[in-house]
Amino acid sequence: MEERSCFHCGDPVGKHPIHYDEKDFCCHGCKTVYQLFTENDLSCYYDLTRSPGAIPKELEGKYDFLSNEAIIEKLLEFDDGTTQVTSLYIPHIHCSSCIWVLENLQKLNAGIVASQVNFPKKTVRVTFKEKETSLKDLAVLLSRIGYEPYISLEDHNTANNTVDRSMVYKLGVAGFAFGNVMLLSFPEYFQTEGFWLDQYKTFFRWLMFCFSLPVVFYTGSSYFISAYKGIRSGFLNIDVPIALGILTLFLRSSYDIIFDLGSGFFDSLTGLVFFLLLGKFFQQQTYSFLSFERDYRSYFPIAITRLKKNGTEENIPVNEIEKGDLLLVRNEELIPVDGILIRGNAHIDYSFVTGEAVPIQKKSGDKVFAGGKQLSGSIELEAIRSVEQSYLTQLWSNDIFNKDKEHRFQTLTDAISKRFTIAVLAIAVISTSFWLYQDPSKALNVFTAVLIIACPCAIALSAPFTLGNLLRIFGKKKCYLKNTQVIERLAKIDTAIFDKTGTLTTHRRSNVDYHGITLQKLEEKLLKSALRSSNHPLSRSLYQVIPSESTIPLDIFEEYPGEGIAASYQDTKIKIGAASFAGGLGPKYGQTSVHIKINDTYKGYFLFTNEYRPNTRKLFQSLAKMASLGILSGDNEGEKGFLTRWLPAGVSMRFDQRPDDKLNYIKTLQEQGKTVLMVGDGLNDAGALAQSDVGISIAEDVNVFSPACDGIIDASMFEHIKDLIRLSKKGVSIIKVSFLLSLVYNITGLYFAVTGQLLPVIAAILMPLSSISIVVFTTVTTNWAARKFGEISMKTDKSHMQSNKPPIHLKPDPVKA
């Protein structure tokens, strides 16, 4: 019995097709899309929503368990009392029509804000308003439209963990048939004569025909289905010539044995399909082996401060967080894991999760969710589960933060693929016409060989495998880029701008001296408590040297980017920051300083003798050969003389830069046609990082993760930013070379095919080998180019040790308890 296909997408409809308008559909998605776009019929939506309170009998009581608060809490990813987020496993997600319907659920239920499908995992992530709809309503809605969710309190991935063995089965059938057909073809090859062979020759030929049937209609069905879908969509994909070649060989061979004209080409046919499938199988294995996305995301470099039982603090990677840990989240830090608020005033921005920028207040004992950003001072929370790195990287990949840039290699690949099939079909027709006139016996072989040998797969694989392997290499060396497009933009960088404090300098080695009035015990505790809540590099440095062992809960905490901190406890108010902010005078020698004002009394300032990161000068010397360099700093010009002498000539420097000034400067450079790299600490530089063509944040012990940046580099790898740019440029060169190799392969293959020197079965062997060879080439060359990436220089530049010491040593008045 002939298997029926879906009218919309062409897939088999299975045992339970959906009938509508005398047509069969494989899923409700295809039926809905047909109604909406073919008939312009909106009744499919009205049918689903006209009686929102009515539940079909078969669904009555089925989802009553979703009214249980304990179960709801386990199924929700996010819940702020107004907006809830859940991810549901939908086994019936089938095709692009399913995706379209499931990503437009808000049109079926006004309480749904947004929905996003993860097709490989067959999940849909739904954001909805708690007061307008419920998790139960959502499950009923999905079931009514034919997408019943699989709801389990265990990880839904276990439900979808079965191995797809269809490729193995098809490969086995094709190999079995190919071997037997070759065996039966031996008498034909050697033209052996004899009574026994002549008597059974016809039987052997029909036996070969029988062996070819499962090869064509089972193992080769994916090529016909893919070609049919492409043609129905008005696009000639690469499977069109392959399917045409298989069909031509089968029809011609069947014609030969039916009319007793010969044995046909069943050996070539079965061998062709077998080697095509074998090549596809090895490609899939290669993709799995080089799965760069999984590797680089698994080392996501976010850290958090954990509070020990003895009151001390330690910085740990988020993947080491365990249930029950007490965590400190500072101002502007991301909450990495769900927890219970223990202490502090939580003022949380969940726009990374919900897209809504209205901060939410939480009190002690409330549950807080991963992905929010604390906006007001520091809070302490108890982790109620371990961290999910995939959840944080999902936030990083949110389209809200993606730059709208052209991806030139993707555009080139798409352009080639669209025109390639048309060109191949034209060459096949022209060359076959020539051989029909010149030598008809070669015409069929030429036609089939041309269709098979020419393949744009090698071209299509060049960019994703080169850039993808680079992502994996960078990730292993603690350089984490958001996606492959960042590498493309890095390769075009001609201007590199650096923040100074916390980027060129390191808070770990700063020497701090205090000049001013001795602080009282309460004032010292207030100072330390205010610094504890801030994530600015100078705040972190100062916090480490204040001798007070205890902190006090702050009544008010506010941080003003580029200016300073304001906080209060009972009747005591403190301002910490720039001289203009705290009302003080700058130090005599213009050094980096933090000024203190308590109530209306100016107390003094802390003078920082900063130490620059090792090999900073060497990094600038290397980068000066690749790009124009600049420094943007919020500090005064006190270090300009030293930096001018220390760094290569031609480095532009701007001081007293507020966050808006940095952003506008980047924008000005871009208006001049510059491609700008911005390297900052991820705090006051967020605007500049977002505006730049590539924004990279330096991570050093603290949670400075910002979705605005394109990359995060561990502080220990700072000097290797030059290698990051250099290797990106080499990656682009490798892509161009692999494009050239693919072009040479296709031209050479077409020459032998058109001239009749290439058999279809040999073409079937060479076609997947071309794709595999490109994958191997790009992988080997990128690994070779990166062999020295990340090696620490043995000759460390120690000139940073005397970076900015004042010409006259000032004896400080130490802070006294």
PDB file of N, CA, C and O in Angstrom, residues 495-520:
ATOM      1  N   THR A 495      40.582  48.770  15.007  1.00  0.00           N
ATOM      2  CA  THR A 495      40.738  49.692  16.139  1.00  0.00           C
ATOM      3  C   THR A 495      40.423  48.947  17.430  1.00  0.00           C
ATOM      4  O   THR A 495      39.379  48.294  17.516  1.00  0.00           O
ATOM      5  N   ALA A 496      41.329  49.034  18.416  1.00  0.00           N
ATOM      6  CA  ALA A 496      41.127  48.360  19.701  1.00  0.00           C
ATOM      7  C   ALA A 496      41.169  49.396  20.818  1.00  0.00           C
ATOM      8  O   ALA A 496      42.147  50.140  20.940  1.00  0.00           O
ATOM      9  N   ILE A 497      40.109  49.449  21.614  1.00  0.00           N
ATOM     10  CA  ILE A 497      39.992  50.410  22.708  1.00  0.00           C
ATOM     11  C   ILE A 497      39.932  49.652  24.034  1.00  0.00           C
ATOM     12  O   ILE A 497      39.193  48.667  24.153  1.00  0.00           O
ATOM     13  N   PHE A 498      40.690  50.123  25.022  1.00  0.00           N
ATOM     14  CA  PHE A 498      40.752  49.463  26.324  1.00  0.00           C
ATOM     15  C   PHE A 498      40.304  50.408  27.431  1.00  0.00           C
ATOM     16  O   PHE A 498      40.661  51.595  27.433  1.00  0.00           O
ATOM     17  N   ASP A 499      39.525  49.888  28.345  1.00  0.00           N
ATOM     18  CA  ASP A 499      39.298  50.565  29.609  1.00  0.00           C
ATOM     19  C   ASP A 499      40.573  50.398  30.443  1.00  0.00           C
ATOM     20  O   ASP A 499      41.350  49.463  30.220  1.00  0.00           O
ATOM     21  N   LYS A 500      40.796  51.293  31.412  1.00  0.00           N
ATOM     22  CA  LYS A 500      42.023  51.203  32.205  1.00  0.00           C
ATOM     23  C   LYS A 500      41.796  50.465  33.520  1.00  0.00           C
ATOM     24  O   LYS A 500      42.321  49.376  33.750  1.00  0.00           O
ATOM     25  N   THR A 501      40.973  51.039  34.396  1.00  0.00           N
ATOM     26  CA  THR A 501      40.809  50.476  35.732  1.00  0.00           C
ATOM     27  C   THR A 501      40.040  49.161  35.671  1.00  0.00           C
ATOM     28  O   THR A 501      38.916  49.111  35.176  1.00  0.00           O
ATOM     29  N   GLY A 502      40.662  48.102  36.166  1.00  0.00           N
ATOM     30  CA  GLY A 502      40.029  46.789  36.168  1.00  0.00           C
ATOM     31  C   GLY A 502      40.239  46.019  34.891  1.00  0.00           C
ATOM     32  O   GLY A 502      39.927  44.825  34.828  1.00  0.00           O
ATOM     33  N   THR A 503      40.784  46.680  33.859  1.00  0.00           N
ATOM     34  CA  THR A 503      41.061  46.000  32.592  1.00  0.00           C
ATOM     35  C   THR A 503      42.565  45.931  32.368  1.00  0.00           C
ATOM     36  O   THR A 503      43.154  44.856  32.331  1.00  0.00           O
ATOM     37  N   LEU A 504      43.213  47.118  32.242  1.00  0.00           N
ATOM     38  CA  LEU A 504      44.672  47.135  32.151  1.00  0.00           C
ATOM     39  C   LEU A 504      45.304  46.924  33.523  1.00  0.00           C
ATOM     40  O   LEU A 504      46.393  46.356  33.634  1.00  0.00           O
ATOM     41  N   THR A 505      44.623  47.387  34.563  1.00  0.00           N
ATOM     42  CA  THR A 505      45.130  47.199  35.921  1.00  0.00           C
ATOM     43  C   THR A 505      44.408  46.042  36.588  1.00  0.00           C
ATOM     44  O   THR A 505      43.320  45.648  36.178  1.00  0.00           O
ATOM     45  N   THR A 506      45.025  45.507  37.630  1.00  0.00           N
ATOM     46  CA  THR A 506      44.409  44.408  38.363  1.00  0.00           C
ATOM     47  C   THR A 506      44.248  44.795  39.824  1.00  0.00           C
ATOM     48  O   THR A 506      45.175  45.324  40.447  1.00  0.00           O
ATOM     49  N   HIS A 507      43.051  44.560  40.341  1.00  0.00           N
ATOM     50  CA  HIS A 507      42.793  44.926  41.733  1.00  0.00           C
ATOM     51  C   HIS A 507      43.510  43.995  42.704  1.00  0.00           C
ATOM     52  O   HIS A 507      43.641  44.298  43.890  1.00  0.00           O
ATOM     53  N   ARG A 508      43.996  42.857  42.215  1.00  0.00           N
ATOM     54  CA  ARG A 508      44.652  41.905  43.121  1.00  0.00           C
ATOM     55  C   ARG A 508      45.977  42.439  43.660  1.00  0.00           C
ATOM     56  O   ARG A 508      46.404  42.072  44.752  1.00  0.00           O
ATOM     57  N   ARG A 509      46.656  43.302  42.884  1.00  0.00           N
ATOM     58  CA  ARG A 509      48.008  43.717  43.275  1.00  0.00           C
ATOM     59  C   ARG A 509      48.091  45.209  43.624  1.00  0.00           C
ATOM     60  O   ARG A 509      49.174  45.732  43.770  1.00  0.00           O
ATOM     61  N   SER A 510      46.958  45.883  43.751  1.00  0.00           N
ATOM     62  CA  SER A 510      46.991  47.310  44.026  1.00  0.00           C
ATOM     63  C   SER A 510      47.466  47.586  45.448  1.00  0.00           C
ATOM     64  O   SER A 510      47.030  46.928  46.396  1.00  0.00           O
ATOM     65  N   ASN A 511      48.344  48.591  45.606  1.00  0.00           N
ATOM     66  CA  ASN A 511      48.757  49.078  46.913  1.00  0.00           C
ATOM     67  C   ASN A 511      47.902  50.289  47.259  1.00  0.00           C
ATOM     68  O   ASN A 511      47.754  51.204  46.435  1.00  0.00           O
ATOM     69  N   VAL A 512      47.337  50.302  48.451  1.00  0.00           N
ATOM     70  CA  VAL A 512      46.393  51.352  48.834  1.00  0.00           C
ATOM     71  C   VAL A 512      46.917  52.075  50.069  1.00  0.00           C
ATOM     72  O   VAL A 512      47.248  51.428  51.074  1.00  0.00           O
ATOM     73  N   ASP A 513      46.994  53.404  50.014  1.00  0.00           N
ATOM     74  CA  ASP A 513      47.382  54.242  51.151  1.00  0.00           C
ATOM     75  C   ASP A 513      46.249  55.210  51.455  1.00  0.00           C
ATOM     76  O   ASP A 513      45.614  55.748  50.533  1.00  0.00           O
ATOM     77  N   TYR A 514      46.016  55.448  52.761  1.00  0.00           N
ATOM     78  CA  TYR A 514      44.947  56.374  53.171  1.00  0.00           C
ATOM     79  C   TYR A 514      45.556  57.695  53.627  1.00  0.00           C
ATOM     80  O   TYR A 514      46.522  57.724  54.402  1.00  0.00           O
ATOM     81  N   HIS A 515      44.949  58.794  53.172  1.00  0.00           N
ATOM     82  CA  HIS A 515      45.368  60.135  53.547  1.00  0.00           C
ATOM     83  C   HIS A 515      44.145  60.892  54.036  1.00  0.00           C
ATOM     84  O   HIS A 515      43.250  61.201  53.258  1.00  0.00           O
ATOM     85  N   GLY A 516      44.098  61.176  55.333  1.00  0.00           N
ATOM     86  CA  GLY A 516      42.958  61.912  55.843  1.00  0.00           C
ATOM     87  C   GLY A 516      42.726  61.701  57.316  1.00  0.00           C
ATOM     88  O   GLY A 516      43.576  61.215  58.059  1.00  0.00           O
ATOM     89  N   ILE A 517      41.497  62.062  57.732  1.00  0.00           N
ATOM     90  CA  ILE A 517      41.093  61.981  59.133  1.00  0.00           C
ATOM     91  C   ILE A 517      40.825  60.530  59.504  1.00  0.00           C
ATOM     92  O   ILE A 517      40.216  59.780  58.730  1.00  0.00           O
ATOM     93  N   THR A 518      41.257  60.158  60.719  1.00  0.00           N
ATOM     94  CA  THR A 518      41.039  58.792  61.182  1.00  0.00           C
ATOM     95  C   THR A 518      39.545  58.497  61.283  1.00  0.00           C
ATOM     96  O   THR A 518      38.770  59.309  61.806  1.00  0.00           O
ATOM     97  N   LEU A 519      39.142  57.334  60.778  1.00  0.00           N
ATOM     98  CA  LEU A 519      37.733  56.947  60.799  1.00  0.00           C
ATOM     99  C   LEU A 519      37.375  56.269  62.117  1.00  0.00           C
ATOM    100  O   LEU A 519      38.169  55.513  62.680  1.00  0.00           O
ATOM    101  N   GLN A 520      36.160  56.557  62.594  1.00  0.00           N
ATOM    102  CA  GLN A 520      35.652  55.904  63.791  1.00  0.00           C
ATOM    103  C   GLN A 520      35.233  54.466  63.444  1.00  0.00           C
ATOM    104  O   GLN A 520      35.102  54.089  62.285  1.00  0.00           O
TER     105      GLN A 520
END
